[in-house]
Amino acid sequence: MSAQLAGTTPIEADNTPFSDYENDAGSELSTQSLTSSIRAHVYENGRRYHLKSAHKNYMPIDETEQDRLDLAHHIFCMIRGGAIYMAPISDDDLSNVLDAGTGTGIWALDFGDLHPGSQVIGLDLVPIQPSWTYPNIKFECDDLEKEWTYKPDFFQYIHSRTLATSIRDWPRYLGQCFKHTAPGGYIEVVEAMVGQLRCDDDTYDGTPLHKYIEKFRECLVKSGVPVNINGDYIKRCVEGAGYKDVYVEATRVPWGPWPKSPLAKRIGAINQLNLETGLEAYALGVFTAFGGMTKEDAKKLIADAFKDIASRKVHAYSYVWNVIGKKPEAASE
């Protein structure tokens, strides 16, 4: 992990003339979508949504979004120095693993490949996972906010990532995680900043990107999505569920290739590719449903916001938090 991205010192911007670096970044980033046929979907605003989630988190499930999710997985790995998890788990006792909110299943596939002795379950509300898989991995469809059907104390490790726009009751969700974590097992919750950005200079205020974020936040509140999710809040919820030795790792992710640091610039360039479709994926549904905007007006704001990111003139970044906790071995621990 980059020390500069993990710290609090302002990220130094690169003031050198614009180059084709960002355009070249996509040459090695083409991803093969790992999708199966979608069994129940609707179309809104020209995007495909699953019937179960169309009015829950307003996120599309089409191939454009699936490719973006796979690219986002790559970014999460990059900010951890290539690792797909940070919890101090061991193969010695890792028989059952849950990937909660598995999405395309890419994390579960990577984890199952690295830990062939583990049985990995990837759980999601919608069936966009691949039809092929490794022998030690299976995908299931269910709602994480309903009562879980697994045995108590079943999983040695639970991985949960980017569910901020899907989970409405975090204490209840993490309480279920705790119930189904084996004594001595770990949970790792990975969440990114939602409806907020940070900037260490004056390049962000009043820009179309700023207006996009403010409108997005307003619409999320109206839709019932909690917008104050951050590392400290998740830590309190994880501790409240009963986990011990809880700690938070915070990392900054640049929105665009504006930093001077080569690694931060690289991460920002890949994040720009992610946001090229991600801005619309996150906001188009809520803009039209809760923001009083037409599809055309919403797309105009989204396009203008992305121009800010591509320009390298707006030095914005967001946070990603890894919150890790351990279930006590016994009641006295």
Short mmCIF file of C-alpha atoms in Angstrom, two decimals:
data_model
loop_
_atom_site.label_atom_id
_atom_site.label_comp_id
_atom_site.label_asym_id
_atom_site.label_seq_id
_atom_site.Cartn_x
_atom_site.Cartn_y
_atom_site.Cartn_z
CA MET A 1 0.00 0.00 0.00
CA SER A 2 1.30 3.45 -0.88
CA ALA A 3 2.40 5.33 2.24
CA GLN A 4 1.16 8.56 0.71
CA LEU A 5 -2.29 7.15 0.00
CA ALA A 6 -2.53 5.66 3.49
CA GLY A 7 -1.43 8.82 5.30
CA THR A 8 -2.94 12.22 5.94
CA THR A 9 -0.37 14.37 4.14
CA PRO A 10 -1.99 16.12 1.15
CA ILE A 11 -1.50 14.18 -2.07
CA GLU A 12 0.84 16.15 -4.31
CA ALA A 13 -0.66 16.98 -7.68
CA ASP A 14 1.28 16.51 -10.90
CA ASN A 15 1.52 19.84 -12.72
CA THR A 16 3.29 18.50 -15.79
CA PRO A 17 1.53 18.90 -19.16
CA PHE A 18 -1.26 16.46 -19.94
CA SER A 19 -0.15 13.32 -21.76
CA ASP A 20 -1.72 10.24 -23.25
CA TYR A 21 -0.96 8.29 -20.07
CA GLU A 22 -4.61 7.95 -19.16
CA ASN A 23 -5.62 6.75 -22.61
CA ASP A 24 -2.83 4.19 -22.64
CA ALA A 25 -3.90 2.89 -19.23
CA GLY A 26 -6.78 0.97 -20.76
CA SER A 27 -4.60 -1.16 -23.02
CA GLU A 28 -3.84 -3.73 -20.33
CA LEU A 29 -7.10 -3.34 -18.44
CA SER A 30 -9.55 -5.05 -20.73
CA THR A 31 -11.65 -7.41 -18.63
CA GLN A 32 -13.64 -10.45 -19.66
CA SER A 33 -17.08 -10.24 -18.11
CA LEU A 34 -17.87 -13.37 -16.09
CA THR A 35 -21.63 -13.37 -16.47
CA SER A 36 -24.49 -15.76 -16.73
CA SER A 37 -27.85 -14.97 -18.28
CA ILE A 38 -29.99 -12.61 -16.27
CA ARG A 39 -33.25 -14.30 -15.39
CA ALA A 40 -35.46 -11.38 -14.34
CA HIS A 41 -34.77 -7.81 -15.34
CA VAL A 42 -36.27 -4.48 -16.33
CA TYR A 43 -34.98 -1.61 -18.44
CA GLU A 44 -34.94 1.96 -17.14
CA ASN A 45 -33.06 4.95 -18.56
CA GLY A 46 -31.51 2.68 -21.16
CA ARG A 47 -29.88 0.44 -18.51
CA ARG A 48 -30.76 -3.06 -17.35
CA TYR A 49 -31.72 -3.62 -13.71
CA HIS A 50 -32.64 -6.77 -11.85
CA LEU A 51 -36.23 -6.88 -10.61
CA LYS A 52 -35.11 -7.55 -7.03
CA SER A 53 -32.68 -4.65 -6.87
CA ALA A 54 -34.08 -2.09 -9.33
CA HIS A 55 -35.65 -0.08 -6.51
CA LYS A 56 -33.38 -1.21 -3.67
CA ASN A 57 -29.99 0.21 -4.62
CA TYR A 58 -30.81 1.54 -8.13
CA MET A 59 -27.67 -0.05 -9.59
CA PRO A 60 -27.74 -1.58 -13.09
CA ILE A 61 -26.66 -5.17 -13.71
CA ASP A 62 -25.90 -5.05 -17.44
CA GLU A 63 -22.58 -6.14 -18.90
CA THR A 64 -21.23 -2.59 -18.81
CA GLU A 65 -21.72 -2.56 -15.05
CA GLN A 66 -20.35 -6.06 -14.59
CA ASP A 67 -17.18 -5.08 -16.42
CA ARG A 68 -16.92 -2.02 -14.18
CA LEU A 69 -17.29 -4.14 -11.05
CA ASP A 70 -14.45 -6.37 -12.20
CA LEU A 71 -12.30 -3.29 -12.81
CA ALA A 72 -13.18 -1.96 -9.36
CA HIS A 73 -11.96 -5.26 -7.90
CA HIS A 74 -8.62 -4.60 -9.59
CA ILE A 75 -8.46 -1.16 -7.93
CA PHE A 76 -9.18 -2.62 -4.50
CA CYS A 77 -6.33 -5.06 -5.01
CA MET A 78 -3.96 -2.32 -6.18
CA ILE A 79 -4.47 -0.16 -3.10
CA ARG A 80 -3.59 -3.19 -0.95
CA GLY A 81 -0.39 -3.91 -2.83
CA GLY A 82 -1.99 -6.73 -4.81
CA ALA A 83 -3.64 -8.50 -1.86
CA ILE A 84 -7.32 -9.44 -2.03
CA TYR A 85 -7.78 -9.30 1.75
CA MET A 86 -6.09 -7.87 4.83
CA ALA A 87 -7.49 -10.01 7.65
CA PRO A 88 -4.85 -12.18 9.40
CA ILE A 89 -6.44 -15.45 8.33
CA SER A 90 -4.65 -18.79 7.99
CA ASP A 91 -5.25 -21.86 5.86
CA ASP A 92 -4.98 -23.93 9.04
CA ASP A 93 -8.63 -23.21 9.88
CA LEU A 94 -10.37 -21.74 6.86
CA SER A 95 -12.84 -24.42 5.85
CA ASN A 96 -15.86 -22.17 5.16
CA VAL A 97 -15.72 -18.64 3.72
CA LEU A 98 -18.54 -16.25 2.79
CA ASP A 99 -18.26 -13.46 0.23
CA ALA A 100 -21.27 -11.33 1.18
CA GLY A 101 -22.48 -9.29 -1.79
CA THR A 102 -20.29 -11.17 -4.25
CA GLY A 103 -21.38 -9.22 -7.36
CA THR A 104 -19.77 -10.83 -10.40
CA GLY A 105 -18.05 -13.32 -8.10
CA ILE A 106 -14.56 -12.17 -9.01
CA TRP A 107 -13.34 -11.89 -5.40
CA ALA A 108 -14.72 -15.33 -4.50
CA LEU A 109 -13.02 -16.84 -7.55
CA ASP A 110 -9.68 -15.24 -6.68
CA PHE A 111 -9.95 -16.32 -3.05
CA GLY A 112 -10.96 -19.88 -3.91
CA ASP A 113 -8.03 -20.14 -6.31
CA LEU A 114 -5.60 -18.96 -3.61
CA HIS A 115 -7.14 -21.20 -0.93
CA PRO A 116 -8.17 -24.47 -2.61
CA GLY A 117 -8.77 -26.08 0.78
CA SER A 118 -11.56 -23.63 1.58
CA GLN A 119 -15.21 -23.92 0.63
CA VAL A 120 -16.25 -20.46 -0.59
CA ILE A 121 -19.85 -19.28 -0.90
CA GLY A 122 -20.50 -16.13 -2.94
CA LEU A 123 -23.87 -14.66 -1.99
CA ASP A 124 -25.72 -11.90 -3.83
CA LEU A 125 -29.23 -10.68 -4.49
CA VAL A 126 -28.87 -11.02 -8.26
CA PRO A 127 -27.51 -13.92 -10.37
CA ILE A 128 -24.73 -12.28 -12.37
CA GLN A 129 -22.02 -14.76 -11.38
CA PRO A 130 -20.32 -17.08 -13.90
CA SER A 131 -21.85 -20.44 -14.77
CA TRP A 132 -18.42 -22.06 -14.47
CA THR A 133 -16.45 -22.06 -11.24
CA TYR A 134 -13.80 -23.91 -9.25
CA PRO A 135 -14.85 -27.06 -7.37
CA ASN A 136 -14.54 -25.28 -4.00
CA ILE A 137 -16.77 -22.32 -4.92
CA LYS A 138 -20.53 -22.02 -5.24
CA PHE A 139 -22.77 -19.02 -5.81
CA GLU A 140 -26.12 -18.48 -4.13
CA CYS A 141 -28.84 -15.84 -4.53
CA ASP A 142 -30.45 -14.38 -1.42
CA ASP A 143 -31.09 -11.09 0.38
CA LEU A 144 -28.44 -10.33 3.01
CA GLU A 145 -30.94 -8.24 4.95
CA LYS A 146 -33.28 -11.17 5.46
CA GLU A 147 -32.73 -13.94 8.01
CA TRP A 148 -29.72 -16.05 7.05
CA THR A 149 -30.22 -19.80 6.69
CA TYR A 150 -26.65 -20.90 7.43
CA LYS A 151 -25.74 -22.67 10.64
CA PRO A 152 -24.46 -20.47 13.49
CA ASP A 153 -20.65 -20.31 13.83
CA PHE A 154 -20.30 -21.68 10.28
CA PHE A 155 -17.81 -19.35 8.58
CA GLN A 156 -14.17 -18.89 9.55
CA TYR A 157 -14.00 -15.73 7.44
CA ILE A 158 -16.66 -13.36 6.11
CA HIS A 159 -15.73 -10.84 3.43
CA SER A 160 -18.14 -7.95 2.77
CA ARG A 161 -17.42 -5.26 0.18
CA THR A 162 -19.14 -2.12 -1.17
CA LEU A 163 -22.61 -2.70 0.24
CA ALA A 164 -23.14 0.88 1.44
CA THR A 165 -25.98 1.52 -1.02
CA SER A 166 -27.58 -1.88 -0.38
CA ILE A 167 -27.63 -2.35 3.40
CA ARG A 168 -30.17 -0.25 5.27
CA ASP A 169 -29.65 -1.65 8.78
CA TRP A 170 -25.94 -2.09 9.42
CA PRO A 171 -26.19 -3.21 13.07
CA ARG A 172 -28.61 -6.00 12.13
CA TYR A 173 -26.53 -7.04 9.11
CA LEU A 174 -23.32 -7.22 11.12
CA GLY A 175 -25.17 -8.98 13.93
CA GLN A 176 -26.05 -11.73 11.47
CA CYS A 177 -22.43 -11.84 10.33
CA PHE A 178 -21.34 -12.31 13.95
CA LYS A 179 -23.89 -15.06 14.58
CA HIS A 180 -22.58 -17.05 11.63
CA THR A 181 -18.86 -16.41 12.22
CA ALA A 182 -17.05 -19.27 13.92
CA PRO A 183 -15.30 -18.54 17.25
CA GLY A 184 -11.83 -17.28 16.37
CA GLY A 185 -12.99 -16.35 12.87
CA TYR A 186 -12.70 -12.96 11.19
CA ILE A 187 -14.87 -10.46 9.40
CA GLU A 188 -13.51 -7.92 6.91
CA VAL A 189 -15.79 -5.10 5.79
CA VAL A 190 -14.55 -3.02 2.86
CA GLU A 191 -16.45 0.16 2.07
CA ALA A 192 -15.78 3.25 -0.03
CA MET A 193 -16.91 6.79 0.64
CA VAL A 194 -20.44 7.35 -0.71
CA GLY A 195 -21.93 10.75 -1.52
CA GLN A 196 -18.77 12.57 -0.45
CA LEU A 197 -15.36 13.53 -1.81
CA ARG A 198 -12.28 15.14 -0.32
CA CYS A 199 -9.92 17.72 -1.81
CA ASP A 200 -6.87 19.32 -0.19
CA ASP A 201 -6.94 22.49 -2.31
CA ASP A 202 -9.55 24.73 -3.93
CA THR A 203 -9.93 22.86 -7.23
CA TYR A 204 -13.15 21.00 -6.32
CA ASP A 205 -15.62 23.50 -4.88
CA GLY A 206 -18.27 24.70 -7.33
CA THR A 207 -17.29 22.32 -10.13
CA PRO A 208 -19.73 20.06 -11.98
CA LEU A 209 -18.17 17.14 -10.08
CA HIS A 210 -18.99 18.89 -6.81
CA LYS A 211 -22.56 19.49 -8.00
CA TYR A 212 -22.84 15.84 -9.04
CA ILE A 213 -21.74 14.63 -5.60
CA GLU A 214 -24.08 17.01 -3.77
CA LYS A 215 -27.03 15.95 -5.94
CA PHE A 216 -26.13 12.31 -5.53
CA ARG A 217 -26.01 12.67 -1.76
CA GLU A 218 -29.37 14.45 -1.73
CA CYS A 219 -30.97 11.68 -3.78
CA LEU A 220 -29.48 8.92 -1.65
CA VAL A 221 -30.96 10.49 1.47
CA LYS A 222 -34.39 10.64 -0.19
CA SER A 223 -34.08 6.99 -1.24
CA GLY A 224 -33.32 5.86 2.30
CA VAL A 225 -29.65 5.01 1.78
CA PRO A 226 -27.44 5.92 4.77
CA VAL A 227 -24.83 8.41 3.53
CA ASN A 228 -22.65 8.76 6.63
CA ILE A 229 -21.04 5.35 6.31
CA ASN A 230 -17.34 5.59 7.12
CA GLY A 231 -14.63 3.57 8.80
CA ASP A 232 -15.43 4.79 12.31
CA TYR A 233 -19.14 4.03 11.94
CA ILE A 234 -18.50 0.53 10.59
CA LYS A 235 -15.96 -0.08 13.37
CA ARG A 236 -18.58 0.81 15.99
CA CYS A 237 -21.12 -1.49 14.33
CA VAL A 238 -18.61 -4.35 14.09
CA GLU A 239 -17.73 -3.91 17.76
CA GLY A 240 -21.40 -3.62 18.65
CA ALA A 241 -22.06 -6.95 16.96
CA GLY A 242 -19.57 -8.59 19.33
CA TYR A 243 -16.30 -8.72 17.41
CA LYS A 244 -13.08 -7.89 19.27
CA ASP A 245 -9.68 -6.47 18.29
CA VAL A 246 -11.38 -4.36 15.63
CA TYR A 247 -9.19 -2.04 13.59
CA VAL A 248 -9.51 0.15 10.51
CA GLU A 249 -7.16 0.60 7.54
CA ALA A 250 -7.95 3.77 5.57
CA THR A 251 -6.67 4.39 2.04
CA ARG A 252 -7.20 7.34 -0.29
CA VAL A 253 -8.17 6.72 -3.91
CA PRO A 254 -7.62 9.59 -6.39
CA TRP A 255 -10.42 10.43 -8.81
CA GLY A 256 -8.29 10.70 -11.90
CA PRO A 257 -4.56 10.61 -12.70
CA TRP A 258 -3.77 13.99 -11.17
CA PRO A 259 -1.30 12.92 -8.40
CA LYS A 260 2.45 13.23 -8.89
CA SER A 261 3.29 9.91 -7.22
CA PRO A 262 3.56 7.20 -9.92
CA LEU A 263 1.51 4.67 -7.95
CA ALA A 264 -1.18 7.17 -6.99
CA LYS A 265 -1.27 8.38 -10.61
CA ARG A 266 -1.66 4.80 -11.83
CA ILE A 267 -4.48 4.08 -9.39
CA GLY A 268 -6.15 7.36 -10.34
CA ALA A 269 -5.91 6.53 -14.04
CA ILE A 270 -7.56 3.16 -13.54
CA ASN A 271 -10.17 4.74 -11.30
CA GLN A 272 -10.90 7.18 -14.12
CA LEU A 273 -11.77 4.17 -16.30
CA ASN A 274 -13.95 2.89 -13.48
CA LEU A 275 -15.75 6.22 -13.12
CA GLU A 276 -16.28 6.62 -16.86
CA THR A 277 -19.27 4.30 -16.49
CA GLY A 278 -19.45 4.32 -12.69
CA LEU A 279 -20.76 7.87 -12.35
CA GLU A 280 -23.81 6.92 -14.38
CA ALA A 281 -24.20 3.50 -12.76
CA TYR A 282 -24.41 5.01 -9.29
CA ALA A 283 -26.42 8.13 -10.01
CA LEU A 284 -28.67 7.84 -13.06
CA GLY A 285 -31.34 5.79 -11.32
CA VAL A 286 -31.57 7.96 -8.21
CA PHE A 287 -31.28 11.23 -10.16
CA THR A 288 -34.40 10.38 -12.17
CA ALA A 289 -36.28 8.72 -9.30
CA PHE A 290 -35.55 11.19 -6.49
CA GLY A 291 -33.81 14.22 -8.01
CA GLY A 292 -36.58 15.58 -10.23
CA MET A 293 -34.29 15.25 -13.25
CA THR A 294 -35.01 14.00 -16.73
CA LYS A 295 -32.74 11.33 -18.14
CA GLU A 296 -31.20 13.94 -20.44
CA ASP A 297 -30.49 16.42 -17.63
CA ALA A 298 -29.04 13.67 -15.46
CA LYS A 299 -26.76 12.45 -18.22
CA LYS A 300 -25.58 16.02 -18.88
CA LEU A 301 -24.54 16.50 -15.24
CA ILE A 302 -22.86 13.10 -15.21
CA ALA A 303 -20.94 13.89 -18.41
CA ASP A 304 -19.81 17.28 -17.09
CA ALA A 305 -18.67 15.70 -13.83
CA PHE A 306 -16.60 13.14 -15.69
CA LYS A 307 -14.94 15.91 -17.72
CA ASP A 308 -13.64 17.31 -14.42
CA ILE A 309 -12.12 13.94 -13.58
CA ALA A 310 -10.53 13.51 -17.01
CA SER A 311 -9.11 17.05 -17.00
CA ARG A 312 -6.75 16.38 -14.04
CA LYS A 313 -7.62 19.88 -12.83
CA VAL A 314 -9.86 18.73 -9.96
CA HIS A 315 -7.75 17.10 -7.24
CA ALA A 316 -10.48 15.05 -5.58
CA TYR A 317 -10.17 11.71 -3.84
CA SER A 318 -12.27 9.34 -1.78
CA TYR A 319 -11.52 6.94 1.06
CA VAL A 320 -11.68 3.17 1.20
CA TRP A 321 -11.88 1.56 4.63
CA ASN A 322 -11.00 -2.01 5.56
CA VAL A 323 -12.56 -2.81 8.94
CA ILE A 324 -11.37 -6.09 10.44
CA GLY A 325 -12.62 -7.85 13.56
CA LYS A 326 -12.29 -11.21 15.29
CA LYS A 327 -14.99 -13.26 16.98
CA PRO A 328 -13.77 -14.30 20.43
CA GLU A 329 -12.69 -17.91 20.85
CA ALA A 330 -14.88 -18.16 23.95
CA ALA A 331 -17.20 -15.97 25.96
CA SER A 332 -14.38 -15.01 28.31
CA GLU A 333 -11.97 -13.82 25.60
#
